[in-house]
PDB file of C-alpha atoms and ligand atoms in Angstrom:
ATOM      1  CA  LYS A 415     133.099  19.812  32.434  1.00 97.00           C
ATOM      2  CA  THR A 416     133.589  16.133  33.026  1.00 98.00           C
ATOM      3  CA  VAL A 417     131.402  15.386  36.012  1.00 98.00           C
ATOM      4  CA  ARG A 418     132.399  12.343  37.996  1.00 98.00           C
ATOM      5  CA  ILE A 419     129.567  10.944  40.111  1.00 99.00           C
ATOM      6  CA  ILE A 420     130.497   9.141  43.324  1.00 99.00           C
ATOM      7  CA  GLY A 421     127.610   7.526  45.226  1.00 98.00           C
ATOM      8  CA  VAL A 422     127.988   7.074  48.973  1.00 98.00           C
ATOM      9  CA  PRO A 423     125.038   5.056  50.295  1.00 97.00           C
ATOM     10  CA  LEU A 424     125.870   5.704  53.923  1.00 96.00           C
ATOM     11  CA  ASP A 425     123.294   6.242  56.649  1.00 95.00           C
ATOM     12  CA  TYR A 426     125.457   5.653  59.725  1.00 94.00           C
ATOM     13  CA  GLY A 427     125.588   9.362  60.515  1.00 93.00           C
ATOM     14  CA  ALA A 428     121.839   9.790  60.871  1.00 91.00           C
ATOM     15  CA  ASP A 429     119.159   8.382  63.122  1.00 79.00           C
ATOM     16  CA  ARG A 430     116.776   7.381  60.383  1.00 74.00           C
ATOM     17  CA  ARG A 431     117.359   4.553  57.941  1.00 87.00           C
ATOM     18  CA  GLY A 432     116.693   5.188  54.293  1.00 94.00           C
ATOM     19  CA  VAL A 433     119.123   7.955  53.440  1.00 97.00           C
ATOM     20  CA  ASP A 434     121.414   5.216  52.095  1.00 97.00           C
ATOM     21  CA  MET A 435     119.038   5.078  49.120  1.00 97.00           C
ATOM     22  CA  GLY A 436     119.670   8.730  48.282  1.00 98.00           C
ATOM     23  CA  PRO A 437     122.118   8.060  45.410  1.00 98.00           C
ATOM     24  CA  SER A 438     119.608   5.737  43.702  1.00 98.00           C
ATOM     25  CA  ALA A 439     116.771   8.232  44.102  1.00 98.00           C
ATOM     26  CA  ILE A 440     118.800  11.048  42.571  1.00 98.00           C
ATOM     27  CA  ARG A 441     120.049   8.909  39.681  1.00 98.00           C
ATOM     28  CA  TYR A 442     116.523   7.565  39.105  1.00 98.00           C
ATOM     29  CA  ALA A 443     115.307  11.159  38.723  1.00 98.00           C
ATOM     30  CA  GLY A 444     117.349  11.399  35.530  1.00 98.00           C
ATOM     31  CA  LEU A 445     120.505  13.075  36.770  1.00 98.00           C
ATOM     32  CA  HIS A 446     122.762  11.790  33.984  1.00 98.00           C
ATOM     33  CA  GLU A 447     120.434  12.961  31.250  1.00 98.00           C
ATOM     34  CA  LYS A 448     119.995  16.362  32.868  1.00 98.00           C
ATOM     35  CA  LEU A 449     123.754  16.871  33.079  1.00 98.00           C
ATOM     36  CA  ARG A 450     124.336  15.709  29.503  1.00 98.00           C
ATOM     37  CA  GLN A 451     121.676  18.150  28.334  1.00 97.00           C
ATOM     38  CA  VAL A 452     123.691  20.962  29.862  1.00 97.00           C
ATOM     39  CA  GLY A 453     126.656  19.742  27.843  1.00 98.00           C
ATOM     40  CA  HIS A 454     128.724  17.928  30.432  1.00 98.00           C
ATOM     41  CA  LYS A 455     130.428  14.619  30.051  1.00 98.00           C
ATOM     42  CA  VAL A 456     129.308  12.255  32.818  1.00 98.00           C
ATOM     43  CA  ILE A 457     131.308   9.477  34.407  1.00 98.00           C
ATOM     44  CA  ASP A 458     129.583   7.486  37.147  1.00 98.00           C
ATOM     45  CA  ILE A 459     131.851   5.316  39.253  1.00 98.00           C
ATOM     46  CA  GLY A 460     128.803   3.852  41.038  1.00 98.00           C
ATOM     47  CA  ASN A 461     128.480   3.561  44.790  1.00 98.00           C
ATOM     48  CA  LEU A 462     131.328   3.094  47.241  1.00 98.00           C
ATOM     49  CA  PRO A 463     130.998  -0.090  49.285  1.00 96.00           C
ATOM     50  CA  VAL A 464     129.330   0.537  52.634  1.00 93.00           C
ATOM     51  CA  PRO A 465     128.611  -2.316  55.054  1.00 84.00           C
ATOM     52  CA  VAL A 466     125.044  -2.462  56.364  1.00 81.00           C
ATOM     53  CA  PRO A 467     124.433  -1.498  60.017  1.00 74.00           C
ATOM     54  CA  GLU A 468     122.676  -4.812  60.619  1.00 73.00           C
ATOM     55  CA  SER A 469     126.049  -6.546  60.288  1.00 72.00           C
ATOM     56  CA  ARG A 470     127.436  -5.045  63.479  1.00 70.00           C
ATOM     57  CA  THR A 471     126.832  -5.512  67.161  1.00 66.00           C
ATOM     58  CA  LYS A 472     128.333  -2.462  68.834  1.00 66.00           C
ATOM     59  CA  ASN A 473     125.785   0.060  70.090  1.00 69.00           C
ATOM     60  CA  GLU A 474     127.333   3.332  71.223  1.00 74.00           C
ATOM     61  CA  THR A 475     125.376   6.430  72.230  1.00 73.00           C
ATOM     62  CA  HIS A 476     128.170   8.960  71.972  1.00 84.00           C
ATOM     63  CA  LEU A 477     129.881   8.973  68.607  1.00 92.00           C
ATOM     64  CA  LYS A 478     127.622   6.608  66.774  1.00 94.00           C
ATOM     65  CA  TYR A 479     129.234   4.398  64.119  1.00 93.00           C
ATOM     66  CA  ALA A 480     132.447   6.446  64.110  1.00 94.00           C
ATOM     67  CA  ASP A 481     134.557   3.459  62.973  1.00 93.00           C
ATOM     68  CA  GLU A 482     132.396   2.744  59.938  1.00 93.00           C
ATOM     69  CA  ILE A 483     132.094   6.407  59.001  1.00 96.00           C
ATOM     70  CA  VAL A 484     135.850   6.926  59.159  1.00 97.00           C
ATOM     71  CA  LYS A 485     136.454   3.817  57.088  1.00 96.00           C
ATOM     72  CA  VAL A 486     134.102   4.977  54.325  1.00 97.00           C
ATOM     73  CA  SER A 487     135.437   8.549  54.591  1.00 98.00           C
ATOM     74  CA  ARG A 488     138.976   7.400  53.874  1.00 98.00           C
ATOM     75  CA  VAL A 489     137.845   5.574  50.743  1.00 98.00           C
ATOM     76  CA  LEU A 490     135.754   8.570  49.678  1.00 98.00           C
ATOM     77  CA  ALA A 491     138.653  10.971  50.251  1.00 98.00           C
ATOM     78  CA  ARG A 492     140.795   8.904  47.908  1.00 98.00           C
ATOM     79  CA  ALA A 493     138.027   8.759  45.273  1.00 98.00           C
ATOM     80  CA  VAL A 494     137.647  12.550  45.416  1.00 98.00           C
ATOM     81  CA  GLU A 495     141.393  13.091  45.202  1.00 98.00           C
ATOM     82  CA  LYS A 496     141.544  10.783  42.196  1.00 98.00           C
ATOM     83  CA  SER A 497     138.791  12.621  40.334  1.00 98.00           C
ATOM     84  CA  LEU A 498     140.629  15.919  40.847  1.00 98.00           C
ATOM     85  CA  ASP A 499     143.826  14.261  39.597  1.00 98.00           C
ATOM     86  CA  GLU A 500     141.968  13.403  36.412  1.00 98.00           C
ATOM     87  CA  ASP A 501     140.553  16.927  36.099  1.00 98.00           C
ATOM     88  CA  ASN A 502     137.033  15.762  36.761  1.00 98.00           C
ATOM     89  CA  TYR A 503     134.425  17.694  38.735  1.00 98.00           C
ATOM     90  CA  PRO A 504     133.571  15.502  41.742  1.00 99.00           C
ATOM     91  CA  LEU A 505     129.829  15.177  42.342  1.00 99.00           C
ATOM     92  CA  ILE A 506     129.153  13.183  45.495  1.00 99.00           C
ATOM     93  CA  LEU A 507     125.704  11.783  46.180  1.00 98.00           C
ATOM     94  CA  GLY A 508     124.820  10.924  49.793  1.00 98.00           C
ATOM     95  CA  GLY A 509     124.033   9.427  52.023  1.00 97.00           C
ATOM     96  CA  ASP A 510     123.875  11.458  55.184  1.00 98.00           C
ATOM     97  CA  HIS A 511     125.969  14.555  55.780  1.00 98.00           C
ATOM     98  CA  SER A 512     128.733  12.721  57.647  1.00 98.00           C
ATOM     99  CA  ILE A 513     130.122  11.870  54.200  1.00 98.00           C
ATOM    100  CA  ALA A 514     131.344  15.478  53.959  1.00 98.00           C
ATOM    101  CA  ILE A 515     134.197  14.372  56.220  1.00 98.00           C
ATOM    102  CA  GLY A 516     135.544  12.184  53.427  1.00 98.00           C
ATOM    103  CA  THR A 517     134.701  14.617  50.646  1.00 99.00           C
ATOM    104  CA  ILE A 518     136.427  17.576  52.271  1.00 99.00           C
ATOM    105  CA  ALA A 519     139.416  15.540  53.435  1.00 98.00           C
ATOM    106  CA  GLY A 520     139.937  14.507  49.802  1.00 98.00           C
ATOM    107  CA  LEU A 521     139.495  18.045  48.462  1.00 98.00           C
ATOM    108  CA  LEU A 522     142.048  19.417  50.936  1.00 98.00           C
ATOM    109  CA  ARG A 523     144.723  17.204  49.386  1.00 98.00           C
ATOM    110  CA  LYS A 524     144.463  19.311  46.186  1.00 98.00           C
ATOM    111  CA  PHE A 525     143.082  22.620  47.430  1.00 98.00           C
ATOM    112  CA  SER A 526     145.018  23.696  50.488  1.00 97.00           C
ATOM    113  CA  ARG A 527     142.907  26.853  50.916  1.00 98.00           C
ATOM    114  CA  LEU A 528     139.423  25.505  50.326  1.00 98.00           C
ATOM    115  CA  GLY A 529     136.297  27.669  50.495  1.00 99.00           C
ATOM    116  CA  VAL A 530     133.118  25.884  51.566  1.00 99.00           C
ATOM    117  CA  LEU A 531     129.483  26.795  50.877  1.00 99.00           C
ATOM    118  CA  TRP A 532     127.269  24.886  53.293  1.00 99.00           C
ATOM    119  CA  PHE A 533     123.541  24.884  52.496  1.00 99.00           C
ATOM    120  CA  ASP A 534     121.695  23.448  55.479  1.00 99.00           C
ATOM    121  CA  ALA A 535     118.868  23.980  57.957  1.00 99.00           C
ATOM    122  CA  HIS A 536     121.458  22.923  60.549  1.00 98.00           C
ATOM    123  CA  GLY A 537     124.976  23.964  61.512  1.00 98.00           C
ATOM    124  CA  ASP A 538     126.526  20.486  61.613  1.00 98.00           C
ATOM    125  CA  TYR A 539     129.022  22.137  63.947  1.00 98.00           C
ATOM    126  CA  ASN A 540     128.626  19.786  66.894  1.00 98.00           C
ATOM    127  CA  THR A 541     131.460  17.773  68.389  1.00 98.00           C
ATOM    128  CA  ASP A 542     131.131  14.603  70.422  1.00 96.00           C
ATOM    129  CA  GLN A 543     131.190  16.977  73.421  1.00 96.00           C
ATOM    130  CA  THR A 544     128.285  19.177  72.344  1.00 97.00           C
ATOM    131  CA  SER A 545     126.103  16.817  70.300  1.00 97.00           C
ATOM    132  CA  PRO A 546     122.763  16.012  71.919  1.00 96.00           C
ATOM    133  CA  SER A 547     122.229  13.069  69.549  1.00 95.00           C
ATOM    134  CA  GLY A 548     125.657  11.512  69.057  1.00 96.00           C
ATOM    135  CA  ASN A 549     124.901  11.447  65.327  1.00 96.00           C
ATOM    136  CA  VAL A 550     127.963  12.197  63.239  1.00 97.00           C
ATOM    137  CA  HIS A 551     125.956  13.933  60.481  1.00 98.00           C
ATOM    138  CA  GLY A 552     125.671  16.806  62.969  1.00 98.00           C
ATOM    139  CA  MET A 553     129.495  17.038  63.203  1.00 98.00           C
ATOM    140  CA  PRO A 554     131.152  17.290  59.749  1.00 98.00           C
ATOM    141  CA  VAL A 555     131.854  21.046  59.736  1.00 99.00           C
ATOM    142  CA  ALA A 556     133.401  21.014  63.206  1.00 98.00           C
ATOM    143  CA  THR A 557     135.484  18.037  62.108  1.00 98.00           C
ATOM    144  CA  ALA A 558     136.592  19.783  58.902  1.00 99.00           C
ATOM    145  CA  VAL A 559     137.972  22.736  60.864  1.00 98.00           C
ATOM    146  CA  GLY A 560     139.862  20.413  63.181  1.00 98.00           C
ATOM    147  CA  LEU A 561     137.558  20.267  66.211  1.00 98.00           C
ATOM    148  CA  GLY A 562     136.130  17.278  68.013  1.00 97.00           C
ATOM    149  CA  HIS A 563     137.102  13.679  68.515  1.00 96.00           C
ATOM    150  CA  PRO A 564     140.507  12.668  67.067  1.00 97.00           C
ATOM    151  CA  ALA A 565     139.036   9.499  65.538  1.00 95.00           C
ATOM    152  CA  LEU A 566     136.837  11.446  63.133  1.00 97.00           C
ATOM    153  CA  LYS A 567     139.799  13.565  62.001  1.00 98.00           C
ATOM    154  CA  ILE A 568     141.912  10.665  60.727  1.00 97.00           C
ATOM    155  CA  PRO A 569     140.996  11.171  57.023  1.00 98.00           C
ATOM    156  CA  PHE A 570     142.266  14.782  57.133  1.00 98.00           C
ATOM    157  CA  HIS A 571     145.983  13.967  57.616  1.00 96.00           C
ATOM    158  CA  GLY A 572     146.284  17.109  59.735  1.00 96.00           C
ATOM    159  CA  HIS A 573     145.010  19.528  57.037  1.00 97.00           C
ATOM    160  CA  PHE A 574     141.818  21.408  57.858  1.00 98.00           C
ATOM    161  CA  VAL A 575     139.557  24.110  56.473  1.00 98.00           C
ATOM    162  CA  ASP A 576     140.000  27.702  57.646  1.00 98.00           C
ATOM    163  CA  PRO A 577     136.631  28.481  59.302  1.00 98.00           C
ATOM    164  CA  HIS A 578     136.770  32.023  57.882  1.00 98.00           C
ATOM    165  CA  LYS A 579     136.372  30.455  54.454  1.00 98.00           C
ATOM    166  CA  ILE A 580     133.097  28.720  55.377  1.00 99.00           C
ATOM    167  CA  VAL A 581     129.739  30.276  54.510  1.00 99.00           C
ATOM    168  CA  TYR A 582     126.407  28.823  55.596  1.00 99.00           C
ATOM    169  CA  VAL A 583     123.154  29.447  53.749  1.00 99.00           C
ATOM    170  CA  GLY A 584     119.677  28.584  55.036  1.00 99.00           C
ATOM    171  CA  VAL A 585     120.428  27.817  58.691  1.00 99.00           C
ATOM    172  CA  ARG A 586     117.436  27.942  61.032  1.00 98.00           C
ATOM    173  CA  THR A 587     118.112  25.582  63.924  1.00 98.00           C
ATOM    174  CA  LEU A 588     121.214  25.108  66.071  1.00 98.00           C
ATOM    175  CA  ASP A 589     121.840  23.267  69.312  1.00 98.00           C
ATOM    176  CA  ALA A 590     122.745  25.618  72.187  1.00 98.00           C
ATOM    177  CA  ASP A 591     126.433  24.720  72.552  1.00 98.00           C
ATOM    178  CA  GLU A 592     126.758  24.391  68.801  1.00 98.00           C
ATOM    179  CA  ALA A 593     125.476  27.954  68.325  1.00 98.00           C
ATOM    180  CA  GLU A 594     127.938  29.236  70.907  1.00 98.00           C
ATOM    181  CA  ALA A 595     130.849  27.499  69.161  1.00 98.00           C
ATOM    182  CA  LEU A 596     129.733  28.694  65.743  1.00 98.00           C
ATOM    183  CA  ARG A 597     129.447  32.282  66.956  1.00 98.00           C
ATOM    184  CA  HIS A 598     133.157  32.294  67.786  1.00 97.00           C
ATOM    185  CA  SER A 599     134.251  30.186  64.819  1.00 98.00           C
ATOM    186  CA  GLY A 600     134.858  32.851  62.182  1.00 98.00           C
ATOM    187  CA  ALA A 601     132.411  31.199  59.778  1.00 99.00           C
ATOM    188  CA  THR A 602     129.753  33.367  58.131  1.00 99.00           C
ATOM    189  CA  VAL A 603     126.169  32.283  58.742  1.00 98.00           C
ATOM    190  CA  PHE A 604     123.458  33.533  56.385  1.00 99.00           C
ATOM    191  CA  SER A 605     120.497  32.204  58.312  1.00 98.00           C
ATOM    192  CA  MET A 606     116.940  32.370  57.000  1.00 98.00           C
ATOM    193  CA  HIS A 607     116.749  35.800  58.623  1.00 98.00           C
ATOM    194  CA  GLU A 608     119.388  37.235  56.297  1.00 98.00           C
ATOM    195  CA  ILE A 609     117.790  35.572  53.293  1.00 98.00           C
ATOM    196  CA  ASP A 610     114.389  37.065  54.177  1.00 98.00           C
ATOM    197  CA  ARG A 611     115.932  40.425  54.868  1.00 98.00           C
ATOM    198  CA  TYR A 612     118.388  40.905  52.001  1.00 98.00           C
ATOM    199  CA  GLY A 613     117.138  38.376  49.489  1.00 98.00           C
ATOM    200  CA  MET A 614     118.984  35.421  48.019  1.00 98.00           C
ATOM    201  CA  ARG A 615     120.632  37.521  45.322  1.00 98.00           C
ATOM    202  CA  ASP A 616     122.517  39.742  47.777  1.00 98.00           C
ATOM    203  CA  VAL A 617     123.256  36.879  50.132  1.00 99.00           C
ATOM    204  CA  MET A 618     124.867  34.884  47.328  1.00 99.00           C
ATOM    205  CA  ALA A 619     126.900  37.866  46.145  1.00 98.00           C
ATOM    206  CA  LYS A 620     128.355  38.200  49.651  1.00 98.00           C
ATOM    207  CA  ALA A 621     128.812  34.440  49.978  1.00 99.00           C
ATOM    208  CA  ILE A 622     130.717  34.278  46.687  1.00 99.00           C
ATOM    209  CA  ASP A 623     133.009  37.118  47.782  1.00 98.00           C
ATOM    210  CA  ILE A 624     133.923  35.311  50.991  1.00 98.00           C
ATOM    211  CA  VAL A 625     134.547  31.824  49.606  1.00 98.00           C
ATOM    212  CA  THR A 626     136.622  33.105  46.692  1.00 98.00           C
ATOM    213  CA  ASP A 627     138.811  35.417  48.778  1.00 98.00           C
ATOM    214  CA  GLN A 628     142.281  33.820  48.908  1.00 98.00           C
ATOM    215  CA  THR A 629     141.035  30.315  48.201  1.00 98.00           C
ATOM    216  CA  ASP A 630     142.104  27.844  45.530  1.00 98.00           C
ATOM    217  CA  GLY A 631     138.898  25.807  45.320  1.00 98.00           C
ATOM    218  CA  VAL A 632     135.252  26.061  46.386  1.00 99.00           C
ATOM    219  CA  HIS A 633     133.178  23.141  47.593  1.00 99.00           C
ATOM    220  CA  LEU A 634     129.384  23.251  47.565  1.00 99.00           C
ATOM    221  CA  SER A 635     127.847  20.988  50.196  1.00 99.00           C
ATOM    222  CA  PHE A 636     124.076  20.903  49.809  1.00 99.00           C
ATOM    223  CA  ASP A 637     121.950  19.311  52.525  1.00 99.00           C
ATOM    224  CA  ILE A 638     118.510  18.949  50.973  1.00 98.00           C
ATOM    225  CA  ASP A 639     116.934  19.939  54.307  1.00 98.00           C
ATOM    226  CA  ALA A 640     118.059  23.502  53.575  1.00 99.00           C
ATOM    227  CA  VAL A 641     114.969  23.540  51.357  1.00 99.00           C
ATOM    228  CA  ASP A 642     111.632  23.781  53.144  1.00 99.00           C
ATOM    229  CA  PRO A 643     109.995  20.391  53.857  1.00 98.00           C
ATOM    230  CA  LEU A 644     107.072  21.629  51.769  1.00 98.00           C
ATOM    231  CA  TYR A 645     109.281  21.092  48.703  1.00 98.00           C
ATOM    232  CA  ALA A 646     111.702  18.531  50.144  1.00 98.00           C
ATOM    233  CA  PRO A 647     109.645  16.163  52.327  1.00 98.00           C
ATOM    234  CA  GLY A 648     112.127  13.294  51.897  1.00 98.00           C
ATOM    235  CA  SER A 649     114.754  14.035  54.502  1.00 97.00           C
ATOM    236  CA  GLY A 650     115.324  12.743  58.021  1.00 96.00           C
ATOM    237  CA  THR A 651     115.681  15.966  59.988  1.00 96.00           C
ATOM    238  CA  PRO A 652     113.164  18.350  58.397  1.00 98.00           C
ATOM    239  CA  TYR A 653     112.705  21.843  59.779  1.00 98.00           C
ATOM    240  CA  SER A 654     110.093  24.321  58.621  1.00 98.00           C
ATOM    241  CA  GLY A 655     110.759  27.869  57.498  1.00 98.00           C
ATOM    242  CA  GLY A 656     113.315  26.906  54.876  1.00 98.00           C
ATOM    243  CA  LEU A 657     114.304  27.941  51.379  1.00 99.00           C
ATOM    244  CA  THR A 658     111.639  27.840  48.726  1.00 98.00           C
ATOM    245  CA  GLU A 659     112.304  25.700  45.698  1.00 98.00           C
ATOM    246  CA  ARG A 660     112.872  28.877  43.661  1.00 98.00           C
ATOM    247  CA  GLU A 661     115.268  30.419  46.181  1.00 98.00           C
ATOM    248  CA  ALA A 662     117.323  27.251  46.126  1.00 98.00           C
ATOM    249  CA  HIS A 663     117.447  27.239  42.338  1.00 98.00           C
ATOM    250  CA  LEU A 664     118.328  30.915  42.210  1.00 98.00           C
ATOM    251  CA  ALA A 665     121.226  30.406  44.625  1.00 98.00           C
ATOM    252  CA  LEU A 666     122.634  27.578  42.542  1.00 98.00           C
ATOM    253  CA  GLU A 667     122.040  29.346  39.217  1.00 98.00           C
ATOM    254  CA  LEU A 668     123.992  32.313  40.550  1.00 98.00           C
ATOM    255  CA  LEU A 669     126.791  29.951  41.521  1.00 98.00           C
ATOM    256  CA  ALA A 670     126.776  28.375  38.063  1.00 98.00           C
ATOM    257  CA  GLU A 671     126.963  31.825  36.530  1.00 98.00           C
ATOM    258  CA  SER A 672     129.917  32.790  38.721  1.00 98.00           C
ATOM    259  CA  ASP A 673     131.651  29.515  37.813  1.00 98.00           C
ATOM    260  CA  ILE A 674     133.501  29.350  41.124  1.00 98.00           C
ATOM    261  CA  VAL A 675     132.473  25.908  42.376  1.00 98.00           C
ATOM    262  CA  SER A 676     134.955  23.067  41.882  1.00 98.00           C
ATOM    263  CA  SER A 677     133.077  20.198  43.571  1.00 99.00           C
ATOM    264  CA  MET A 678     129.615  19.468  44.895  1.00 99.00           C
ATOM    265  CA  GLU A 679     127.814  17.059  47.159  1.00 98.00           C
ATOM    266  CA  MET A 680     124.083  16.494  47.577  1.00 99.00           C
ATOM    267  CA  VAL A 681     123.098  14.799  50.840  1.00 98.00           C
ATOM    268  CA  GLU A 682     120.288  13.709  53.165  1.00 98.00           C
ATOM    269  CA  VAL A 683     117.797  12.690  50.455  1.00 98.00           C
ATOM    270  CA  ASN A 684     115.707   9.936  52.037  1.00 98.00           C
ATOM    271  CA  PRO A 685     113.355   8.155  49.603  1.00 98.00           C
ATOM    272  CA  ILE A 686     111.613   6.225  52.397  1.00 97.00           C
ATOM    273  CA  LEU A 687     110.268   9.473  53.800  1.00 97.00           C
ATOM    274  CA  ASP A 688     109.593  10.975  50.380  1.00 97.00           C
ATOM    275  CA  GLU A 689     106.458  11.463  48.306  1.00 96.00           C
ATOM    276  CA  HIS A 690     106.992   9.636  45.000  1.00 96.00           C
ATOM    277  CA  ASN A 691     110.646  10.663  44.704  1.00 98.00           C
ATOM    278  CA  ARG A 692     109.759  14.329  44.751  1.00 98.00           C
ATOM    279  CA  THR A 693     112.833  15.136  46.830  1.00 98.00           C
ATOM    280  CA  GLY A 694     115.079  13.003  44.630  1.00 98.00           C
ATOM    281  CA  GLU A 695     113.828  14.930  41.613  1.00 98.00           C
ATOM    282  CA  LEU A 696     114.346  18.240  43.351  1.00 99.00           C
ATOM    283  CA  ALA A 697     117.897  17.189  44.224  1.00 99.00           C
ATOM    284  CA  ALA A 698     118.641  16.212  40.615  1.00 99.00           C
ATOM    285  CA  ASN A 699     117.199  19.492  39.335  1.00 98.00           C
ATOM    286  CA  LEU A 700     119.190  21.514  41.859  1.00 98.00           C
ATOM    287  CA  ILE A 701     122.383  19.748  40.807  1.00 99.00           C
ATOM    288  CA  ALA A 702     121.578  20.588  37.183  1.00 98.00           C
ATOM    289  CA  SER A 703     121.071  24.241  38.147  1.00 98.00           C
ATOM    290  CA  ALA A 704     124.402  24.299  39.961  1.00 99.00           C
ATOM    291  CA  LEU A 705     126.026  22.891  36.847  1.00 98.00           C
ATOM    292  CA  GLY A 706     124.564  25.397  34.442  1.00 98.00           C
ATOM    293  CA  HIS A 707     121.042  24.328  33.490  1.00 97.00           C
ATOM    294  CA  ARG A 708     118.940  27.170  32.134  1.00 92.00           C
ATOM    295  CA  ILE A 709     115.402  27.127  30.729  1.00 88.00           C
ATOM    296  CA  ILE A 710     116.509  29.108  27.698  1.00 85.00           C
TER     297      ILE A 710
HETATM  298  N1  LIG B1088     121.989  19.308  65.389  1.00 86.79           N
HETATM  299  C1  LIG B1088     121.375  18.018  65.346  1.00 86.79           C
HETATM  300  C2  LIG B1088     122.370  16.945  65.786  1.00 86.79           C
HETATM  301  O1  LIG B1088     123.524  17.207  66.011  1.00 86.79           O
HETATM  302  C3  LIG B1088     120.836  17.715  63.957  1.00 86.79           C
HETATM  303  C4  LIG B1088     121.881  17.623  62.881  1.00 86.79           C
HETATM  304  C5  LIG B1088     121.271  17.372  61.540  1.00 86.79           C
HETATM  305  N2  LIG B1088     122.292  17.236  60.524  1.00 86.79           N
HETATM  306  C6  LIG B1088     122.049  16.928  59.268  1.00 86.79           C
HETATM  307  N3  LIG B1088     123.098  16.778  58.471  1.00 86.79           N
HETATM  308  N4  LIG B1088     120.831  16.749  58.817  1.00 86.79           N
HETATM  309  O2  LIG B1088     122.012  15.800  65.904  1.00 86.79           O
HETATM  310 MN1   MN B1089     120.550  19.471  57.805  1.00 86.79          MN
HETATM  311 MN1   MN B1090     149.181  15.764  53.533  1.00 86.79          MN
HETATM  312 MN1   MN B1091     123.634  18.761  57.180  1.00 86.79          MN
END
């Protein structure tokens, strides 16, 4: 594959500063070399321009930084669309999870029936109506299916993801109204309970069936907080009881083997909260697994 790396140093969607340094941390961990070792060609377009929060004066509590997020999302959507036009595999490095708005909006311009694999401790299925925090990184999935505030939906041009084609892996905390909405959404949620109960191997087999059924592309959105904070301490909204490092690798190795994924994003890596770039290294290694790395 020709992997095209797009850095999005955006932290407007999250409460904690520092996640804007995620792309640097993941590159610093040797991402390019790891991907070349697997045999991929790597193109890195660098980071998209993102203005710093210090340069603005507005201070909303509801839909925080929506204007900035939408602006960056529109640029990201175009960058993703362009890499698909050139037959590249888009690899987006966040940044917080609000960037998925731009990623998915771009993917939908080429894949009209997109399947989505969402690895996360959280549901990210809040709207401005249900969010307790007002942080947009808790809203990208709801936005991608066409729910929530019209402003956030601008990059989608009226095309959304069918919720039945969304599969979550690793979920272990939801806000009350978010859980209620998700229950009726049609999305499949493999929470930690299902992973404990059936094992990652069976969960991934089911997940692959769902996202490949009548779809024309599959996006893998990996929030590093899906992995237990024991292994991924560098993220802003950690939650215990998560995937082990090995479970995460297994999931992504199984995906590489199935060769169904057409784009990937790695988000919420926060070097400020990390221990010597441990989480950045984990993220780089997980990306390599998803793109075919094997020990032997
Ligand atoms: N549910 C919480 C909220 O809406 C946390 C979301 C965390 N999202 C994330 N991408 N880490 O604020
Ligand atoms: Mn999360
Ligand atoms: Mn259109
Ligand atoms: Mn997330």
